[in-house]
Tab-separated table of N, CA, C and O in Angstrom:
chain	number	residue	atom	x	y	z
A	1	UNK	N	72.941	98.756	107.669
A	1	UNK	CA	73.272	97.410	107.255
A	1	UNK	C	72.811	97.242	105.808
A	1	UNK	O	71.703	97.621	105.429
A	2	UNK	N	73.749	96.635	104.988
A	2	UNK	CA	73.477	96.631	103.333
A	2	UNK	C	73.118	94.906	103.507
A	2	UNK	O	73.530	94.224	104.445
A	3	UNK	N	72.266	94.403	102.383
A	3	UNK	CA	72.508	93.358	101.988
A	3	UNK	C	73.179	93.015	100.282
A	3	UNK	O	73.385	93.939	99.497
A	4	UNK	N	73.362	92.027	100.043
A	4	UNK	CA	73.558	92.321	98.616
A	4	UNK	C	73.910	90.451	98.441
A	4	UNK	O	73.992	89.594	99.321
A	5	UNK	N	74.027	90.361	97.232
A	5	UNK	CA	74.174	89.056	96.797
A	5	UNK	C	75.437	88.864	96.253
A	5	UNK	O	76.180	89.787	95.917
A	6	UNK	N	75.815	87.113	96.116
A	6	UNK	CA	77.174	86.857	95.625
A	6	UNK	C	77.933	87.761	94.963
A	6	UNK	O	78.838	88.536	95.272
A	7	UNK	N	77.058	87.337	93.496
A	7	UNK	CA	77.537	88.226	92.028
A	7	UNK	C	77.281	89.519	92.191
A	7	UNK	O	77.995	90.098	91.371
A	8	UNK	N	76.690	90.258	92.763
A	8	UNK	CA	76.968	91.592	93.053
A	8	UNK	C	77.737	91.961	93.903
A	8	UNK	O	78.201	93.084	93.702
A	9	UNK	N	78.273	91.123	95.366
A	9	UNK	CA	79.401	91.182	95.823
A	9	UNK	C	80.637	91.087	94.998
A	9	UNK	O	81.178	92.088	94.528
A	10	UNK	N	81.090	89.845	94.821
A	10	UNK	CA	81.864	89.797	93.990
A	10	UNK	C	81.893	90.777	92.472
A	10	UNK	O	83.028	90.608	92.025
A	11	UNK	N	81.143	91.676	91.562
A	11	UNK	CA	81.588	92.516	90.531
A	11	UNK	C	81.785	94.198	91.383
A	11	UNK	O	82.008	95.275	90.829
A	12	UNK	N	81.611	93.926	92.844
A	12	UNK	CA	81.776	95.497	93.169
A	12	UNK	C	82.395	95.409	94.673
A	12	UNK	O	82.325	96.203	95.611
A	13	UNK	N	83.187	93.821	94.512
A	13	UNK	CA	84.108	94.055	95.972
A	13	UNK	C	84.831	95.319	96.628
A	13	UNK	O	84.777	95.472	97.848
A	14	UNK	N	85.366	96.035	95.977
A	14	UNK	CA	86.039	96.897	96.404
A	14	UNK	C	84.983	98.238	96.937
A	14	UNK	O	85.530	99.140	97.572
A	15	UNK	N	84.153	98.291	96.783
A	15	UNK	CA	83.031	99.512	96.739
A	15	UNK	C	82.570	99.197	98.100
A	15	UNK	O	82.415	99.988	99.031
A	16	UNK	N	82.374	97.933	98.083
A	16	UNK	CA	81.384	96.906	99.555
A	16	UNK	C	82.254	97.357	100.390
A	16	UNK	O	81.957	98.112	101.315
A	17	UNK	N	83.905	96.767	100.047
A	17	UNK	CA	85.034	96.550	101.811
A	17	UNK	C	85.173	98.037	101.915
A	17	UNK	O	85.434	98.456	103.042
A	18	UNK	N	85.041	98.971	100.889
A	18	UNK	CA	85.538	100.776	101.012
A	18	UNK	C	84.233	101.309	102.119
A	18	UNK	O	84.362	102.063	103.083
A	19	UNK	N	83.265	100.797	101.734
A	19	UNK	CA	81.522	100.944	102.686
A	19	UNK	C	82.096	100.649	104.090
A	19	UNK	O	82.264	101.518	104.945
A	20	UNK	N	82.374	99.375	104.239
A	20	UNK	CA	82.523	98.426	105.541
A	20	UNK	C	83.351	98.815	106.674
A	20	UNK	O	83.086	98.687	107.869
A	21	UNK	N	84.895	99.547	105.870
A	21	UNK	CA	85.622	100.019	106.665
A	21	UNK	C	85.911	101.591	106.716
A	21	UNK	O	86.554	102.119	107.623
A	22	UNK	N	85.288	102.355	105.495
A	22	UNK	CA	85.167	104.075	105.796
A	22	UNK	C	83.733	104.565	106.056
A	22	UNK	O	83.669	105.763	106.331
A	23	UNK	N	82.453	103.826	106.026
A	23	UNK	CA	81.555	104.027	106.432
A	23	UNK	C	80.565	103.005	107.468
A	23	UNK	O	79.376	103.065	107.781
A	24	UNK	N	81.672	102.062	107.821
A	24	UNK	CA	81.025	101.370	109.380
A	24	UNK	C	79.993	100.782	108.995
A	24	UNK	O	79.035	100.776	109.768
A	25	UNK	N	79.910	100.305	108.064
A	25	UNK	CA	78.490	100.014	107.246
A	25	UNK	C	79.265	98.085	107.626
A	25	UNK	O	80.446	97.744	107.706
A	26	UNK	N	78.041	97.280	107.765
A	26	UNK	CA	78.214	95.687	107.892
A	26	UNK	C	77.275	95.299	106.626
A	26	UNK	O	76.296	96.041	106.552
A	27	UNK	N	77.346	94.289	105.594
A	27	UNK	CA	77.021	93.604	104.605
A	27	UNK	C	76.765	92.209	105.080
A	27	UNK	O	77.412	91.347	105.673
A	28	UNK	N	75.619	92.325	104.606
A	28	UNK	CA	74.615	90.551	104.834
A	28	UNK	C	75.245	90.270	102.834
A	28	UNK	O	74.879	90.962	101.884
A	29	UNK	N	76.176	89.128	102.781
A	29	UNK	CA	76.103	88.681	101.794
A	29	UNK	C	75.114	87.524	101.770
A	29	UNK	O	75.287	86.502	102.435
A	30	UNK	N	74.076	87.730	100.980
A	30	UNK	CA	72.987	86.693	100.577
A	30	UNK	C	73.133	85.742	99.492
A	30	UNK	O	73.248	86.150	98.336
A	31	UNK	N	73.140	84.283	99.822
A	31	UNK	CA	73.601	83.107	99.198
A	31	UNK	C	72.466	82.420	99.307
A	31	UNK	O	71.556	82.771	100.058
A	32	UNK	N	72.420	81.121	98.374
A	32	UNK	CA	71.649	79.886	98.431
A	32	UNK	C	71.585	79.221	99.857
A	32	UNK	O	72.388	79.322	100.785
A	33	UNK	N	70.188	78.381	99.759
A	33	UNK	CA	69.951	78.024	100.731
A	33	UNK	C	69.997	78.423	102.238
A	33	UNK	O	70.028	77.858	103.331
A	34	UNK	N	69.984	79.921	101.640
A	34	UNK	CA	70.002	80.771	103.376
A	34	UNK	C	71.329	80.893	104.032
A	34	UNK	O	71.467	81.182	105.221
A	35	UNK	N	72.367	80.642	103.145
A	35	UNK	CA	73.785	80.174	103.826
A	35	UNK	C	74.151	81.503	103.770
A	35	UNK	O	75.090	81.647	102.986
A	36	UNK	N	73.753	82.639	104.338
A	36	UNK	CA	74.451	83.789	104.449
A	36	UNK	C	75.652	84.553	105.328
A	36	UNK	O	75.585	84.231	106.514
A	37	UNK	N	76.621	85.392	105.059
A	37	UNK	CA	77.659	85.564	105.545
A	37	UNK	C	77.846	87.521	105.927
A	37	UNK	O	77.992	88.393	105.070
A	38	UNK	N	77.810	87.628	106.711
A	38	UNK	CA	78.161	88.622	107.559
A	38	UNK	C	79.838	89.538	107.408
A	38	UNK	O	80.848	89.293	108.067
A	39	UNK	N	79.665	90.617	106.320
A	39	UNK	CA	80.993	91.508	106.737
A	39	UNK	C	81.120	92.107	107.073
A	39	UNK	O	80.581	92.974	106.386
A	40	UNK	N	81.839	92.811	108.391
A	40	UNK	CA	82.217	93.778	108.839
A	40	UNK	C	83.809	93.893	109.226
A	40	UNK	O	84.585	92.946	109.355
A	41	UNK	N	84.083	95.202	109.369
A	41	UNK	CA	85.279	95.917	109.270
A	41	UNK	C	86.231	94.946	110.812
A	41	UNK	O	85.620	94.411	111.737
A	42	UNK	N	87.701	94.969	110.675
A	42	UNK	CA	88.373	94.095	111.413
A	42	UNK	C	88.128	94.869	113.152
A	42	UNK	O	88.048	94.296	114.238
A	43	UNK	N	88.063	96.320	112.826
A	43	UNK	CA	87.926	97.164	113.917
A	43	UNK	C	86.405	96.993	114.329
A	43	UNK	O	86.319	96.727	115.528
A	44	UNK	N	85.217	97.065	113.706
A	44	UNK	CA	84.251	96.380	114.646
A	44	UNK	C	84.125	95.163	115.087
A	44	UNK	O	83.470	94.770	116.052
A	45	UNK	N	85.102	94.274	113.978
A	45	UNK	CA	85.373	92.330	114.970
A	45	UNK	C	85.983	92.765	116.290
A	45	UNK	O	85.364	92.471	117.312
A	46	UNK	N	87.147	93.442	116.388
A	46	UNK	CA	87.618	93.544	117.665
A	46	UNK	C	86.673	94.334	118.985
A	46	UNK	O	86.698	94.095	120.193
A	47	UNK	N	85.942	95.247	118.283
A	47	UNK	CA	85.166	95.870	119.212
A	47	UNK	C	84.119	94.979	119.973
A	47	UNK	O	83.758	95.200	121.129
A	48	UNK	N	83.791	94.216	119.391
A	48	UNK	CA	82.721	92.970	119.691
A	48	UNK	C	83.313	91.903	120.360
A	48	UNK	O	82.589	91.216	121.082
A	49	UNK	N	84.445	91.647	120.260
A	49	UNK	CA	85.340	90.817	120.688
A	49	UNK	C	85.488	90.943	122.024
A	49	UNK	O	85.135	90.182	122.925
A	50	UNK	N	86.130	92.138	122.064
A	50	UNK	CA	86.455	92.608	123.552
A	50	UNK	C	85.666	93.356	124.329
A	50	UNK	O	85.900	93.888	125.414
A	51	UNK	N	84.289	93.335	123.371
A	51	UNK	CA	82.920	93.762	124.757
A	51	UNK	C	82.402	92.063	125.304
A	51	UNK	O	81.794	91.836	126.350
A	52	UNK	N	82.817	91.069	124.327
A	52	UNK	CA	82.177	89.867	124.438
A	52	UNK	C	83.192	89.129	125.954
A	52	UNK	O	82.919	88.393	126.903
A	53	UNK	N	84.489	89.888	125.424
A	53	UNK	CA	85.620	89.376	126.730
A	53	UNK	C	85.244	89.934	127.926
A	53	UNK	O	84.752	89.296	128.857
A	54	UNK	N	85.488	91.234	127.919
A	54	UNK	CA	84.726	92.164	129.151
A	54	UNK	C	83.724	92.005	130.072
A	54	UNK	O	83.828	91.890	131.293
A	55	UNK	N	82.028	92.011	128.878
A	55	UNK	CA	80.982	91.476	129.742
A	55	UNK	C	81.006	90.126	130.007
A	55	UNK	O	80.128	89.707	130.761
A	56	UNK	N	82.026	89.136	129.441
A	56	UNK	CA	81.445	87.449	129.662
A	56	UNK	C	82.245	87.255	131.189
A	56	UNK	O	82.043	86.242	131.859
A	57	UNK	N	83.211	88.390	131.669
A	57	UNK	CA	83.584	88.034	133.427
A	57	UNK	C	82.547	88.464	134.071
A	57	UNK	O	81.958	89.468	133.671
A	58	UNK	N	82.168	87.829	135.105
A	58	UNK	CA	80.870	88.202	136.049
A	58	UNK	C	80.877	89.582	136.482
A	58	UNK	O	79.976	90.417	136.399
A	59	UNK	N	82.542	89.724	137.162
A	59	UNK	CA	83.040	90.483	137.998
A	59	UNK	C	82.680	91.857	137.339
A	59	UNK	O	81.951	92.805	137.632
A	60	UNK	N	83.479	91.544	136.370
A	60	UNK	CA	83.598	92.841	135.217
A	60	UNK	C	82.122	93.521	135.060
A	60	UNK	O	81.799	94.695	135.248
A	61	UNK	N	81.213	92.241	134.595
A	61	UNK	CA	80.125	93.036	134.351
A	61	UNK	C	79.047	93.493	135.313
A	61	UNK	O	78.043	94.115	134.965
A	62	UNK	N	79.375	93.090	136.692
A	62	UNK	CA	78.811	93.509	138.055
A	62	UNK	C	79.162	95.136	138.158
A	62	UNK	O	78.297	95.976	138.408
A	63	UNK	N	80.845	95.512	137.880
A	63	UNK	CA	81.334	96.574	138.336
A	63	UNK	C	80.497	97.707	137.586
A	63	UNK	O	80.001	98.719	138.080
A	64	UNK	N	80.467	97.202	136.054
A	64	UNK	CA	80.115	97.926	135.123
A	64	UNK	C	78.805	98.279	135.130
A	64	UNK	O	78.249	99.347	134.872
A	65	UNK	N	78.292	96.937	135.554
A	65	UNK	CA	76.800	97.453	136.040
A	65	UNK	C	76.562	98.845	137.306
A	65	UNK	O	76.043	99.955	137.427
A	66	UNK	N	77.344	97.839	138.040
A	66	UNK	CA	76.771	99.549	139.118
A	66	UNK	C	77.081	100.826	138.774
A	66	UNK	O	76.338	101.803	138.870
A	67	UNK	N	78.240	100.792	138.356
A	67	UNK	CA	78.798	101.763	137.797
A	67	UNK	C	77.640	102.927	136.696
A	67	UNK	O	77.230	104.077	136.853
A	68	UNK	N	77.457	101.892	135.617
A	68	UNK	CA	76.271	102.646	135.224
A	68	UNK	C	75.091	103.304	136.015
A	68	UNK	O	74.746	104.485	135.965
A	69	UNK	N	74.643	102.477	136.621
A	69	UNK	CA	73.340	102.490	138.164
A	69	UNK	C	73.745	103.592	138.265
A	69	UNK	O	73.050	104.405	137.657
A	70	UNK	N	75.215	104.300	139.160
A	70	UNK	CA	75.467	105.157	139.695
A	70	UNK	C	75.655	106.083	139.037
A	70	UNK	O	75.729	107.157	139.632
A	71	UNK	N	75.787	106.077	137.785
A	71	UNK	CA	75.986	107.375	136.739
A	71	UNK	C	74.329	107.615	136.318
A	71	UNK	O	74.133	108.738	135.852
A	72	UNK	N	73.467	106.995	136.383
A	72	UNK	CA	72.359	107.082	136.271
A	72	UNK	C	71.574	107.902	137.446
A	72	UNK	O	70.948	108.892	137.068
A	73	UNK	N	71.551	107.583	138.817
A	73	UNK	CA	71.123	107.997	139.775
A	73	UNK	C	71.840	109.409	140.440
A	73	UNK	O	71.852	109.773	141.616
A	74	UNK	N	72.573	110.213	138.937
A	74	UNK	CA	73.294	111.054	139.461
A	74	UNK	C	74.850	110.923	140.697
A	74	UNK	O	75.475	111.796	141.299
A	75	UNK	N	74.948	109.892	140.659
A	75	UNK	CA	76.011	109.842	141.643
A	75	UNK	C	77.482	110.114	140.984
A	75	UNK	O	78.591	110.102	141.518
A	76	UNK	N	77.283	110.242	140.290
A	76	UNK	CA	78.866	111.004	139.219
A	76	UNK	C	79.283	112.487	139.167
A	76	UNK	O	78.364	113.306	139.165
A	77	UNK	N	80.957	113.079	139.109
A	77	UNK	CA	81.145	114.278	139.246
A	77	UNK	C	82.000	114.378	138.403
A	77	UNK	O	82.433	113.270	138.086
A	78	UNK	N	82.661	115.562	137.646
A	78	UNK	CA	83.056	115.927	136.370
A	78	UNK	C	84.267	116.473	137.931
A	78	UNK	O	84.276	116.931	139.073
A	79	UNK	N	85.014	116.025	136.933
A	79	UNK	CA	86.428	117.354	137.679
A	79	UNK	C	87.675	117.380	137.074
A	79	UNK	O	88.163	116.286	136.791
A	80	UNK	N	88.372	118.499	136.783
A	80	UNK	CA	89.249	119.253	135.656
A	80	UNK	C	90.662	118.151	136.137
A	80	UNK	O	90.970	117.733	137.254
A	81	UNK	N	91.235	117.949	134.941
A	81	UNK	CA	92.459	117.068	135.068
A	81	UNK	C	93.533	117.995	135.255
A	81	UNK	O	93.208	119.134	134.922
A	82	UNK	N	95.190	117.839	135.853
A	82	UNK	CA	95.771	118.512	135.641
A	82	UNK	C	96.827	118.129	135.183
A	82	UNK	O	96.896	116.939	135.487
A	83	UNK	N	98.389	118.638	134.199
A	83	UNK	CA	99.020	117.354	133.926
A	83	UNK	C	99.842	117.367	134.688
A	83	UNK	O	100.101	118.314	135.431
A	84	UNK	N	100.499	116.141	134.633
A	84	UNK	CA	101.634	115.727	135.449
A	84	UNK	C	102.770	116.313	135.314
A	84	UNK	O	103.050	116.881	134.258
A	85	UNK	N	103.554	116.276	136.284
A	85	UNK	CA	104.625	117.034	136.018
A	85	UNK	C	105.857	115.563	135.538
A	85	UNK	O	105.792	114.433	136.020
A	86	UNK	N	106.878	116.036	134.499
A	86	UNK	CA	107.521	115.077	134.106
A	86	UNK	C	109.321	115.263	134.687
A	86	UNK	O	110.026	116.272	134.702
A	87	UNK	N	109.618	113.878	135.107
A	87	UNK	CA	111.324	114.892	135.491
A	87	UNK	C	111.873	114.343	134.302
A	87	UNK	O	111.489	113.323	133.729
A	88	UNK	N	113.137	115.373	133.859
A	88	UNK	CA	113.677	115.095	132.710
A	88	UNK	C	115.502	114.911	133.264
A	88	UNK	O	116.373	114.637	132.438
């Protein structure tokens, strides 16, 4: 996480959004009176988005819970995929 200020945001915008979205990097822009602003890349808004959609159903995050539990307590098995056959 970078911080940086207005006027140094603004004389090296392009350097900051090139950080944000080819190195996953999020920017605390630091302003007056503490009024600070948060950038990150559109692909980590959505990622946050739709963990925020996901875990905020009960259901969802019950399943997910055990689910983990059970990958934890060893109850999980690896097994080879095969592909499908397609008719043409």
């Amino acid at each position: 996480m970078l911080a940086v200020n207005y006027t140094t945001l603004r004389e090296n915008m392009k350097t900051y959004m090139d950080k944000i979205t080819d190195d996953y990097e999020t920017v605390i822009v630091t302003r007056k009176d503490n009024k600070n602003v948060v950038m990150l890349s559109e692909e980590a808004y959505n990622n946050i988005m739709e963990n925020i959609h996901v875990l905020g159903n009960k259901s969802n995050y019950d399943w997910l819970m055990e689910s983990k539990a059970q990958l934890e307590n060893g109850m999980a098995s690896a097994h080879e995929l095969s592909e499908a056959e397609t008719d043409e």
